[in-house]
mmCIF file of C-alpha atoms in Angstrom:
data_model
loop_
_atom_site.group_PDB
_atom_site.id
_atom_site.type_symbol
_atom_site.label_atom_id
_atom_site.label_comp_id
_atom_site.label_asym_id
_atom_site.label_seq_id
_atom_site.Cartn_x
_atom_site.Cartn_y
_atom_site.Cartn_z
ATOM 1 C CA MET P 223 133.389 177.087 64.861
ATOM 2 C CA GLN P 224 136.721 175.500 65.750
ATOM 3 C CA LYS P 225 140.095 177.068 66.545
ATOM 4 C CA TYR P 226 143.403 175.193 66.682
ATOM 5 C CA GLY P 227 146.448 176.663 68.403
ATOM 6 C CA GLY P 228 150.054 176.440 67.329
ATOM 7 C CA SER P 229 150.794 173.269 69.301
ATOM 8 C CA SER P 230 147.859 171.528 67.586
ATOM 9 C CA VAL P 231 149.362 172.162 64.122
ATOM 10 C CA ALA P 232 153.040 172.077 65.106
ATOM 11 C CA ASP P 233 154.103 169.483 62.519
ATOM 12 C CA PRO P 234 152.734 167.586 59.479
ATOM 13 C CA GLU P 235 151.440 164.694 61.586
ATOM 14 C CA ARG P 236 149.479 167.007 63.860
ATOM 15 C CA ILE P 237 148.091 168.929 60.885
ATOM 16 C CA ARG P 238 146.801 165.667 59.396
ATOM 17 C CA ARG P 239 145.276 164.768 62.789
ATOM 18 C CA VAL P 240 143.479 168.127 62.900
ATOM 19 C CA ALA P 241 142.278 167.536 59.332
ATOM 20 C CA GLU P 242 140.772 164.224 60.395
ATOM 21 C CA ARG P 243 138.975 165.867 63.310
ATOM 22 C CA VAL P 244 137.631 168.633 61.059
ATOM 23 C CA VAL P 245 136.415 166.153 58.428
ATOM 24 C CA THR P 246 134.705 164.100 61.142
ATOM 25 C CA SER P 247 132.928 167.232 62.372
ATOM 26 C CA ALA P 248 131.885 168.165 58.833
ATOM 27 C CA GLY P 249 130.569 164.638 58.324
ATOM 28 C CA ARG P 250 128.042 165.152 61.117
ATOM 29 C CA GLY P 251 126.305 167.766 58.988
ATOM 30 C CA GLY P 252 126.282 171.523 59.200
ATOM 31 C CA PRO P 253 128.946 174.020 58.118
ATOM 32 C CA VAL P 254 132.415 173.995 59.683
ATOM 33 C CA CYS P 255 134.628 177.059 59.945
ATOM 34 C CA VAL P 256 138.147 176.645 61.340
ATOM 35 C CA VAL P 257 140.590 179.273 62.615
ATOM 36 C CA VAL P 258 144.254 178.257 62.758
ATOM 37 C CA SER P 259 147.354 179.694 64.441
ATOM 38 C CA ALA P 260 150.908 179.526 63.083
ATOM 39 C CA MET P 261 152.716 176.195 63.422
ATOM 40 C CA GLY P 262 154.446 175.645 66.757
ATOM 41 C CA ASP P 263 157.016 178.356 67.469
ATOM 42 C CA THR P 264 156.847 179.920 63.994
ATOM 43 C CA THR P 265 155.809 183.360 65.261
ATOM 44 C CA ASP P 266 158.652 183.443 67.796
ATOM 45 C CA GLU P 267 161.091 182.355 65.085
ATOM 46 C CA LEU P 268 159.903 185.139 62.781
ATOM 47 C CA ILE P 269 160.319 187.674 65.600
ATOM 48 C CA ARG P 270 163.892 186.434 66.165
ATOM 49 C CA LEU P 271 164.581 186.635 62.433
ATOM 50 C CA ALA P 272 163.347 190.231 62.318
ATOM 51 C CA SER P 273 165.596 191.209 65.249
ATOM 52 C CA GLN P 274 168.603 189.641 63.504
ATOM 53 C CA VAL P 275 167.949 191.562 60.294
ATOM 54 C CA SER P 276 167.032 194.908 61.854
ATOM 55 C CA PRO P 277 166.893 196.206 65.453
ATOM 56 C CA GLY P 278 164.329 198.866 64.488
ATOM 57 C CA ALA P 279 160.632 198.707 65.292
ATOM 58 C CA HIS P 280 159.175 198.727 61.739
ATOM 59 C CA PRO P 281 155.625 197.972 62.991
ATOM 60 C CA ARG P 282 154.002 197.760 59.547
ATOM 61 C CA GLU P 283 156.651 195.460 58.077
ATOM 62 C CA ARG P 284 156.742 193.389 61.255
ATOM 63 C CA ASP P 285 153.023 192.704 60.862
ATOM 64 C CA MET P 286 153.554 191.831 57.210
ATOM 65 C CA LEU P 287 156.203 189.316 58.290
ATOM 66 C CA LEU P 288 154.320 187.745 61.197
ATOM 67 C CA THR P 289 151.133 187.065 59.236
ATOM 68 C CA ALA P 290 153.098 184.663 57.040
ATOM 69 C CA GLY P 291 153.002 182.048 59.817
ATOM 70 C CA GLU P 292 149.237 181.621 59.777
ATOM 71 C CA GLN P 293 149.150 181.623 55.971
ATOM 72 C CA ILE P 294 151.379 178.565 55.966
ATOM 73 C CA SER P 295 149.088 176.781 58.435
ATOM 74 C CA ILE P 296 145.826 177.451 56.600
ATOM 75 C CA ALA P 297 147.203 176.320 53.232
ATOM 76 C CA LEU P 298 148.638 173.085 54.649
ATOM 77 C CA LEU P 299 145.448 172.280 56.564
ATOM 78 C CA ALA P 300 143.313 172.903 53.444
ATOM 79 C CA MET P 301 145.541 170.480 51.517
ATOM 80 C CA ALA P 302 145.267 167.822 54.236
ATOM 81 C CA ILE P 303 141.469 168.127 54.354
ATOM 82 C CA ALA P 304 141.246 167.886 50.554
ATOM 83 C CA ASP P 305 143.306 164.688 50.658
ATOM 84 C CA LEU P 306 140.620 163.217 52.930
ATOM 85 C CA GLY P 307 137.971 163.896 50.305
ATOM 86 C CA ARG P 308 136.429 167.058 51.739
ATOM 87 C CA GLU P 309 136.533 170.346 49.859
ATOM 88 C CA ALA P 310 138.192 173.151 51.818
ATOM 89 C CA VAL P 311 139.219 176.728 51.071
ATOM 90 C CA SER P 312 141.669 178.874 53.017
ATOM 91 C CA PHE P 313 141.366 182.611 53.706
ATOM 92 C CA THR P 314 143.829 185.130 55.066
ATOM 93 C CA GLY P 315 142.438 187.583 57.603
ATOM 94 C CA SER P 316 141.895 190.226 54.939
ATOM 95 C CA GLN P 317 140.211 187.750 52.577
ATOM 96 C CA ALA P 318 137.908 186.714 55.421
ATOM 97 C CA GLY P 319 136.837 190.336 55.860
ATOM 98 C CA ILE P 320 138.407 190.958 59.280
ATOM 99 C CA VAL P 321 138.730 194.747 59.389
ATOM 100 C CA THR P 322 140.776 196.300 62.197
ATOM 101 C CA ASP P 323 141.960 199.669 63.399
ATOM 102 C CA THR P 324 145.435 200.878 62.429
ATOM 103 C CA ALA P 325 147.347 199.901 65.596
ATOM 104 C CA HIS P 326 150.048 197.564 64.268
ATOM 105 C CA GLY P 327 150.906 194.689 66.587
ATOM 106 C CA ARG P 328 147.832 195.176 68.784
ATOM 107 C CA ALA P 329 145.010 195.912 66.353
ATOM 108 C CA ARG P 330 141.375 195.613 67.379
ATOM 109 C CA ILE P 331 138.612 194.254 65.175
ATOM 110 C CA VAL P 332 136.201 197.006 64.152
ATOM 111 C CA GLU P 333 134.133 195.184 61.524
ATOM 112 C CA LEU P 334 133.609 191.734 60.016
ATOM 113 C CA ARG P 335 132.732 191.457 56.333
ATOM 114 C CA ALA P 336 132.579 187.668 56.246
ATOM 115 C CA ASP P 337 130.624 187.225 52.987
ATOM 116 C CA ARG P 338 133.327 185.102 51.321
ATOM 117 C CA VAL P 339 133.444 182.798 54.345
ATOM 118 C CA ARG P 340 129.631 182.508 54.376
ATOM 119 C CA ASP P 341 129.599 181.719 50.645
ATOM 120 C CA ALA P 342 132.181 178.963 51.097
ATOM 121 C CA LEU P 343 130.192 177.421 53.957
ATOM 122 C CA ALA P 344 126.943 177.644 51.962
ATOM 123 C CA ALA P 345 128.662 175.732 49.155
ATOM 124 C CA GLY P 346 129.449 172.905 51.559
ATOM 125 C CA LYS P 347 133.151 173.689 51.865
ATOM 126 C CA VAL P 348 135.198 173.821 55.047
ATOM 127 C CA ALA P 349 136.313 177.434 55.534
ATOM 128 C CA ILE P 350 139.785 177.803 57.050
ATOM 129 C CA VAL P 351 140.702 181.274 58.299
ATOM 130 C CA ALA P 352 144.088 182.580 59.406
ATOM 131 C CA GLY P 353 143.962 183.721 63.006
ATOM 132 C CA PHE P 354 145.797 186.657 64.586
ATOM 133 C CA GLN P 355 145.473 188.944 61.555
ATOM 134 C CA GLY P 356 143.279 191.315 59.601
ATOM 135 C CA VAL P 357 143.371 194.330 57.323
ATOM 136 C CA SER P 358 143.225 197.859 58.682
ATOM 137 C CA THR P 359 140.906 200.636 57.632
ATOM 138 C CA ALA P 360 144.012 202.029 55.865
ATOM 139 C CA LEU P 361 144.269 198.719 53.912
ATOM 140 C CA ASP P 362 147.450 197.561 55.656
ATOM 141 C CA VAL P 363 147.973 194.067 57.048
ATOM 142 C CA THR P 364 147.670 194.061 60.860
ATOM 143 C CA THR P 365 148.100 191.596 63.705
ATOM 144 C CA LEU P 366 145.921 191.357 66.807
ATOM 145 C CA GLY P 367 148.630 190.704 69.393
ATOM 146 C CA ARG P 368 149.490 187.586 71.376
ATOM 147 C CA GLY P 369 146.606 185.112 71.499
ATOM 148 C CA GLY P 370 144.871 186.976 68.687
ATOM 149 C CA SER P 371 143.706 183.763 67.020
ATOM 150 C CA ASP P 372 141.307 183.180 69.934
ATOM 151 C CA THR P 373 139.811 186.610 69.280
ATOM 152 C CA THR P 374 139.550 185.869 65.550
ATOM 153 C CA ALA P 375 137.671 182.643 66.281
ATOM 154 C CA VAL P 376 135.206 184.183 68.724
ATOM 155 C CA ALA P 377 134.550 187.153 66.418
ATOM 156 C CA LEU P 378 133.843 184.849 63.475
ATOM 157 C CA ALA P 379 131.640 182.618 65.633
ATOM 158 C CA ALA P 380 129.563 185.671 66.521
ATOM 159 C CA ALA P 381 129.401 186.925 62.927
ATOM 160 C CA LEU P 382 128.416 183.509 61.540
ATOM 161 C CA GLY P 383 125.877 182.789 64.281
ATOM 162 C CA ALA P 384 127.726 179.697 65.517
ATOM 163 C CA GLY P 385 126.246 177.935 68.530
ATOM 164 C CA ALA P 386 129.654 177.781 70.236
ATOM 165 C CA CYS P 387 133.346 178.388 69.640
ATOM 166 C CA GLU P 388 135.563 175.375 70.331
ATOM 167 C CA ILE P 389 139.117 176.379 71.266
ATOM 168 C CA TYR P 390 141.399 173.362 70.772
ATOM 169 C CA THR P 391 144.730 173.524 72.543
ATOM 170 C CA ASP P 392 147.364 171.321 74.202
ATOM 171 C CA VAL P 393 145.620 171.290 77.596
ATOM 172 C CA ASP P 394 142.408 169.547 78.621
ATOM 173 C CA GLY P 395 140.632 172.721 79.747
ATOM 174 C CA VAL P 396 140.864 175.376 82.448
ATOM 175 C CA PHE P 397 142.236 174.136 85.776
ATOM 176 C CA THR P 398 141.982 175.389 89.358
ATOM 177 C CA ALA P 399 145.700 176.284 89.072
ATOM 178 C CA ASP P 400 148.576 175.678 86.691
ATOM 179 C CA PRO P 401 149.014 171.852 86.769
ATOM 180 C CA ARG P 402 152.763 172.279 86.283
ATOM 181 C CA ILE P 403 152.879 173.960 89.704
ATOM 182 C CA VAL P 404 150.005 172.186 91.473
ATOM 183 C CA PRO P 405 149.925 168.527 90.373
ATOM 184 C CA ASP P 406 146.478 167.874 91.876
ATOM 185 C CA ALA P 407 144.856 170.871 90.164
ATOM 186 C CA ARG P 408 141.352 169.995 89.008
ATOM 187 C CA LYS P 409 139.838 170.619 85.589
ATOM 188 C CA LEU P 410 136.800 172.890 85.818
ATOM 189 C CA ALA P 411 133.658 171.831 83.964
ATOM 190 C CA ALA P 412 132.354 175.385 83.543
ATOM 191 C CA LEU P 413 133.128 179.023 84.322
ATOM 192 C CA SER P 414 131.227 182.254 83.832
ATOM 193 C CA TYR P 415 132.560 184.850 81.415
ATOM 194 C CA GLU P 416 133.276 187.078 84.419
ATOM 195 C CA GLU P 417 135.354 184.428 86.190
ATOM 196 C CA MET P 418 137.318 183.651 83.022
ATOM 197 C CA LEU P 419 137.950 187.362 82.455
ATOM 198 C CA GLU P 420 139.392 187.687 85.948
ATOM 199 C CA LEU P 421 141.511 184.539 85.565
ATOM 200 C CA ALA P 422 142.847 185.694 82.186
ATOM 201 C CA ALA P 423 143.658 189.157 83.553
ATOM 202 C CA ALA P 424 145.371 187.530 86.549
ATOM 203 C CA GLY P 425 147.752 185.489 84.409
ATOM 204 C CA ALA P 426 145.931 182.296 83.360
ATOM 205 C CA ARG P 427 147.252 181.531 79.860
ATOM 206 C CA VAL P 428 144.495 179.291 78.495
ATOM 207 C CA LEU P 429 142.397 182.062 76.902
ATOM 208 C CA VAL P 430 143.437 185.572 75.958
ATOM 209 C CA LEU P 431 141.486 188.307 77.746
ATOM 210 C CA ARG P 432 140.178 190.007 74.599
ATOM 211 C CA SER P 433 138.600 186.823 73.270
ATOM 212 C CA VAL P 434 136.618 186.373 76.489
ATOM 213 C CA GLU P 435 135.516 190.022 76.391
ATOM 214 C CA TYR P 436 134.296 189.535 72.807
ATOM 215 C CA ALA P 437 132.494 186.306 73.757
ATOM 216 C CA ARG P 438 130.731 187.980 76.667
ATOM 217 C CA ARG P 439 129.582 190.907 74.524
ATOM 218 C CA SER P 440 128.272 188.658 71.759
ATOM 219 C CA GLY P 441 126.996 185.818 73.965
ATOM 220 C CA VAL P 442 129.103 183.127 72.264
ATOM 221 C CA PRO P 443 129.842 180.149 74.557
ATOM 222 C CA ILE P 444 133.475 178.990 74.458
ATOM 223 C CA HIS P 445 134.504 175.357 74.894
ATOM 224 C CA VAL P 446 138.208 174.995 75.779
ATOM 225 C CA ARG P 447 139.337 171.437 75.061
ATOM 226 C CA SER P 448 142.305 169.308 74.047
ATOM 227 C CA SER P 449 143.037 168.677 70.386
ATOM 228 C CA PHE P 450 144.537 165.313 71.364
ATOM 229 C CA THR P 451 141.469 163.692 72.983
ATOM 230 C CA ASP P 452 137.687 163.659 72.513
ATOM 231 C CA ALA P 453 136.986 164.448 76.183
ATOM 232 C CA ASP P 454 134.914 167.451 77.186
ATOM 233 C CA GLY P 455 136.923 170.436 78.374
ATOM 234 C CA THR P 456 135.778 173.597 80.136
ATOM 235 C CA TRP P 457 132.764 175.657 79.068
ATOM 236 C CA VAL P 458 132.899 179.433 79.433
ATOM 237 C CA ARG P 459 129.441 180.983 79.200
ATOM 238 C CA GLY P 460 126.781 183.073 80.928
ATOM 239 C CA GLU P 461 126.840 182.704 84.690
ATOM 240 C CA ASP P 462 123.069 182.245 84.955
ATOM 241 C CA VAL P 463 123.401 178.618 83.842
ATOM 242 C CA LEU P 464 126.098 177.757 86.343
ATOM 243 C CA GLU P 465 126.090 176.717 89.960
ATOM 244 C CA GLN P 466 128.889 178.939 91.149
ATOM 245 C CA ALA P 467 131.587 177.750 93.502
ATOM 246 C CA ILE P 468 132.824 180.175 96.143
ATOM 247 C CA VAL P 469 136.341 179.894 94.692
ATOM 248 C CA SER P 470 137.071 178.630 91.167
ATOM 249 C CA GLY P 471 140.824 178.913 90.836
ATOM 250 C CA VAL P 472 144.204 180.464 91.548
ATOM 251 C CA ALA P 473 146.152 182.261 88.822
ATOM 252 C CA HIS P 474 149.599 183.795 88.856
ATOM 253 C CA ASP P 475 151.565 186.159 86.654
ATOM 254 C CA THR P 476 155.350 186.337 86.801
ATOM 255 C CA GLY P 477 155.560 188.878 83.988
ATOM 256 C CA GLU P 478 154.848 191.819 86.297
ATOM 257 C CA ALA P 479 157.028 194.653 87.572
ATOM 258 C CA LYS P 480 156.341 197.233 90.285
ATOM 259 C CA ALA P 481 156.969 200.947 89.924
ATOM 260 C CA THR P 482 156.824 203.509 92.744
ATOM 261 C CA ILE P 483 156.773 207.280 92.384
ATOM 262 C CA LEU P 484 158.274 208.575 95.618
ATOM 263 C CA GLY P 485 157.206 211.614 97.607
ATOM 264 C CA VAL P 486 154.412 212.779 95.326
ATOM 265 C CA PRO P 487 152.737 216.040 96.443
ATOM 266 C CA ASP P 488 149.327 215.030 97.803
ATOM 267 C CA ARG P 489 146.890 217.361 96.079
ATOM 268 C CA PRO P 490 143.787 217.028 93.855
ATOM 269 C CA GLY P 491 144.429 215.921 90.274
ATOM 270 C CA ILE P 492 147.844 214.391 90.929
ATOM 271 C CA ALA P 493 146.753 210.815 90.131
ATOM 272 C CA GLY P 494 145.517 211.885 86.710
ATOM 273 C CA ARG P 495 148.794 213.661 86.018
ATOM 274 C CA VAL P 496 150.727 210.554 87.075
ATOM 275 C CA PHE P 497 148.883 207.993 84.974
ATOM 276 C CA ARG P 498 147.908 210.007 81.877
ATOM 277 C CA PRO P 499 151.390 209.859 80.219
ATOM 278 C CA LEU P 500 151.544 206.098 80.770
ATOM 279 C CA ALA P 501 148.089 205.623 79.239
ATOM 280 C CA ASP P 502 148.999 207.822 76.269
ATOM 281 C CA ALA P 503 152.049 205.603 75.685
ATOM 282 C CA GLY P 504 149.842 202.503 75.631
ATOM 283 C CA ILE P 505 151.295 201.111 78.876
ATOM 284 C CA SER P 506 148.762 199.077 80.870
ATOM 285 C CA VAL P 507 148.770 199.692 84.611
ATOM 286 C CA ASP P 508 147.238 197.030 86.845
ATOM 287 C CA LEU P 509 147.254 197.130 90.653
ATOM 288 C CA ILE P 510 147.598 200.589 92.228
ATOM 289 C CA VAL P 511 148.173 201.575 95.856
ATOM 290 C CA GLN P 512 148.678 205.052 97.334
ATOM 291 C CA ASN P 513 150.176 205.328 100.785
ATOM 292 C CA VAL P 514 148.690 207.483 103.524
ATOM 293 C CA SER P 515 149.881 211.059 103.133
ATOM 294 C CA ALA P 516 152.620 212.275 105.493
ATOM 295 C CA ALA P 517 153.728 215.899 105.549
ATOM 296 C CA GLY P 518 151.747 216.524 102.366
ATOM 297 C CA ARG P 519 153.522 213.831 100.358
ATOM 298 C CA THR P 520 152.725 210.240 99.452
ATOM 299 C CA ASP P 521 154.145 207.298 97.499
ATOM 300 C CA ILE P 522 152.163 205.826 94.586
ATOM 301 C CA SER P 523 152.987 202.222 93.643
ATOM 302 C CA PHE P 524 151.549 200.224 90.757
ATOM 303 C CA THR P 525 152.232 197.139 88.672
ATOM 304 C CA LEU P 526 152.761 197.005 84.934
ATOM 305 C CA PRO P 527 153.979 194.400 82.426
ATOM 306 C CA ARG P 528 157.689 193.769 82.927
ATOM 307 C CA ASP P 529 158.331 194.052 79.193
ATOM 308 C CA SER P 530 156.877 197.597 79.289
ATOM 309 C CA LEU P 531 159.381 198.761 81.900
ATOM 310 C CA ALA P 532 162.040 199.961 79.441
ATOM 311 C CA GLN P 533 159.428 202.135 77.746
ATOM 312 C CA ALA P 534 157.991 203.306 81.069
ATOM 313 C CA GLU P 535 161.189 204.353 82.885
ATOM 314 C CA PRO P 536 161.949 207.521 80.883
ATOM 315 C CA ILE P 537 158.284 208.510 81.237
ATOM 316 C CA LEU P 538 158.485 207.962 85.009
ATOM 317 C CA ALA P 539 161.656 210.033 85.280
ATOM 318 C CA GLU P 540 160.093 212.948 83.414
ATOM 319 C CA LEU P 541 156.860 212.510 85.341
ATOM 320 C CA ALA P 542 158.532 212.578 88.754
ATOM 321 C CA ALA P 543 160.301 215.802 87.836
ATOM 322 C CA SER P 544 157.198 217.462 86.415
ATOM 323 C CA VAL P 545 154.987 216.817 89.475
ATOM 324 C CA GLY P 546 157.692 217.656 91.992
ATOM 325 C CA ALA P 547 158.113 214.114 93.322
ATOM 326 C CA ASP P 548 161.266 212.869 95.060
ATOM 327 C CA GLY P 549 161.992 210.356 92.300
ATOM 328 C CA TYR P 550 160.914 206.874 91.287
ATOM 329 C CA ALA P 551 161.950 203.251 91.797
ATOM 330 C CA CYS P 552 161.307 200.091 89.782
ATOM 331 C CA ASP P 553 161.274 196.488 90.977
ATOM 332 C CA ARG P 554 161.363 193.587 88.502
ATOM 333 C CA ASP P 555 161.369 190.866 91.157
ATOM 334 C CA VAL P 556 157.618 190.663 91.817
ATOM 335 C CA ALA P 557 154.687 188.455 90.818
ATOM 336 C CA LYS P 558 150.923 188.618 91.120
ATOM 337 C CA VAL P 559 148.871 185.812 92.668
ATOM 338 C CA SER P 560 145.073 185.952 92.398
ATOM 339 C CA LEU P 561 142.132 184.016 93.794
ATOM 340 C CA VAL P 562 138.962 184.060 91.635
ATOM 341 C CA GLY P 563 135.414 182.858 92.240
ATOM 342 C CA ALA P 564 131.924 184.177 91.532
ATOM 343 C CA GLY P 565 130.720 182.920 94.920
ATOM 344 C CA MET P 566 133.096 185.285 96.715
ATOM 345 C CA ARG P 567 130.466 188.031 96.450
ATOM 346 C CA SER P 568 128.493 186.411 99.243
ATOM 347 C CA ASP P 569 131.402 185.123 101.351
ATOM 348 C CA PRO P 570 133.341 187.919 103.088
ATOM 349 C CA GLY P 571 135.833 185.517 104.657
ATOM 350 C CA VAL P 572 137.631 184.515 101.464
ATOM 351 C CA ALA P 573 140.168 187.349 101.445
ATOM 352 C CA VAL P 574 141.028 186.775 105.106
ATOM 353 C CA GLU P 575 141.613 183.066 104.471
ATOM 354 C CA MET P 576 143.931 183.920 101.590
ATOM 355 C CA PHE P 577 145.918 186.430 103.648
ATOM 356 C CA GLU P 578 146.216 183.993 106.555
ATOM 357 C CA ALA P 579 147.418 181.197 104.277
ATOM 358 C CA LEU P 580 150.180 183.427 102.908
ATOM 359 C CA ALA P 581 151.112 184.681 106.381
ATOM 360 C CA GLU P 582 151.396 181.146 107.777
ATOM 361 C CA ALA P 583 153.718 180.300 104.888
ATOM 362 C CA GLY P 584 155.875 183.349 105.670
ATOM 363 C CA ILE P 585 155.029 185.048 102.365
ATOM 364 C CA ASN P 586 154.850 188.849 102.565
ATOM 365 C CA ILE P 587 152.150 190.748 100.643
ATOM 366 C CA GLU P 588 153.303 194.014 99.046
ATOM 367 C CA ILE P 589 150.135 195.192 97.272
ATOM 368 C CA ILE P 590 146.508 194.041 97.574
ATOM 369 C CA SER P 591 143.738 194.636 95.055
ATOM 370 C CA THR P 592 140.190 193.270 94.994
ATOM 371 C CA SER P 593 137.094 193.112 92.831
ATOM 372 C CA SER P 594 133.759 191.505 93.667
ATOM 373 C CA ILE P 595 135.054 188.091 92.539
ATOM 374 C CA ARG P 596 138.857 188.417 92.778
ATOM 375 C CA VAL P 597 141.581 189.046 95.355
ATOM 376 C CA SER P 598 145.086 189.752 94.011
ATOM 377 C CA CYS P 599 148.334 190.035 95.965
ATOM 378 C CA VAL P 600 151.772 191.133 94.811
ATOM 379 C CA VAL P 601 154.546 188.984 96.295
ATOM 380 C CA ARG P 602 158.228 188.358 95.594
ATOM 381 C CA ALA P 603 158.675 186.559 92.270
ATOM 382 C CA GLY P 604 160.546 183.721 93.958
ATOM 383 C CA GLU P 605 157.569 183.112 96.262
ATOM 384 C CA ALA P 606 154.911 182.974 93.513
ATOM 385 C CA GLU P 607 154.749 179.218 92.976
ATOM 386 C CA ARG P 608 154.702 178.477 96.689
ATOM 387 C CA ALA P 609 151.988 181.103 97.143
ATOM 388 C CA VAL P 610 149.844 179.394 94.505
ATOM 389 C CA GLN P 611 150.333 176.024 96.213
ATOM 390 C CA VAL P 612 149.447 177.190 99.719
ATOM 391 C CA ILE P 613 146.347 179.101 98.550
ATOM 392 C CA HIS P 614 145.212 176.154 96.436
ATOM 393 C CA ASP P 615 145.638 173.835 99.445
ATOM 394 C CA ARG P 616 143.933 176.255 101.845
ATOM 395 C CA PHE P 617 140.747 176.323 99.742
ATOM 396 C CA ARG P 618 140.870 172.565 98.964
ATOM 397 C CA LEU P 619 140.654 173.123 95.230
ATOM 398 C CA GLY P 620 142.471 169.923 94.233
ATOM 399 C CA GLU P 621 141.121 166.608 93.016
ATOM 400 C CA GLY P 622 140.704 165.366 96.574
ATOM 401 C CA GLY P 623 139.028 168.560 97.760
#
């Protein structure tokens, strides 16, 4: 199973290069199934086009529009492979049997009826499947959300019994930090599913969170590698086969915002009342902190995606009034910086080292959250890159470390 991202098929030359790689793989024997994203910035261009035509939401029609990008890619790649003498057949998500729920724009796969794909592979053809899309149980076209092609690829790999899912992209693998921020960031040879889940949730952009969740559930190893070289990338697989480092990497997310509900009455059940309306609206809440109660009242702060803030603010206003709070405040100028490593379970000093590194750099921590293998801190957005650099240096994660 192979998956190629938008940058890998961004223009005709790159599509032909991918075709050559696919034909080479097929020539080694064994069936080859390929999942492809839309070319380059096609999806973003379609979103801009939709906003120019109509400011309304139109979720069903928006999905119908956005799936056109991947359909272009699969047809062009099938043509390029055929020109190299190998028979190929392209499938949309619905033709490939990818059945989803009815949530337009963020659909989840509920079933895979991949008989047509299996038949094509059994006939010796290369099967090319459009990523990011499926058909709902109501027979409408749906999209899986940003990064959905990764999820498509992993789901098909599991359904077809593939030994691994190769995710080809424009980077060489998963690094100890974003190389654009930390020039000496080191490529990691392997990560556990758990570590990759934490890195993805903390802002690492290489793999989408849902694809790693699907891989962990189905036991499909993922190999993240560059579509421009033949070098090995980073393997993501079961942790039992790995020698785990104490710290694997630093991730950051500048797409966060912080919301605070002020002066909330401190009584049983209040947290449920606060977060239930946000959950019902489909707004994901991440880090949460509740201050120590004073005079029977407390502040509750939490982070959420910055692009969800416009939807969240009217809910927060109504919520504050309904629970008898003093009001609410929102802060867009924050970022999350996280340290991840499976070996942290047995090393209690990691969090302290992280906090000391930030303190010595004069970077204030606003919220702290931890799991068994992750420590996350909310800092000012303008301090995020420097925070990544000082933490990376403190734990000697670079090439010279």
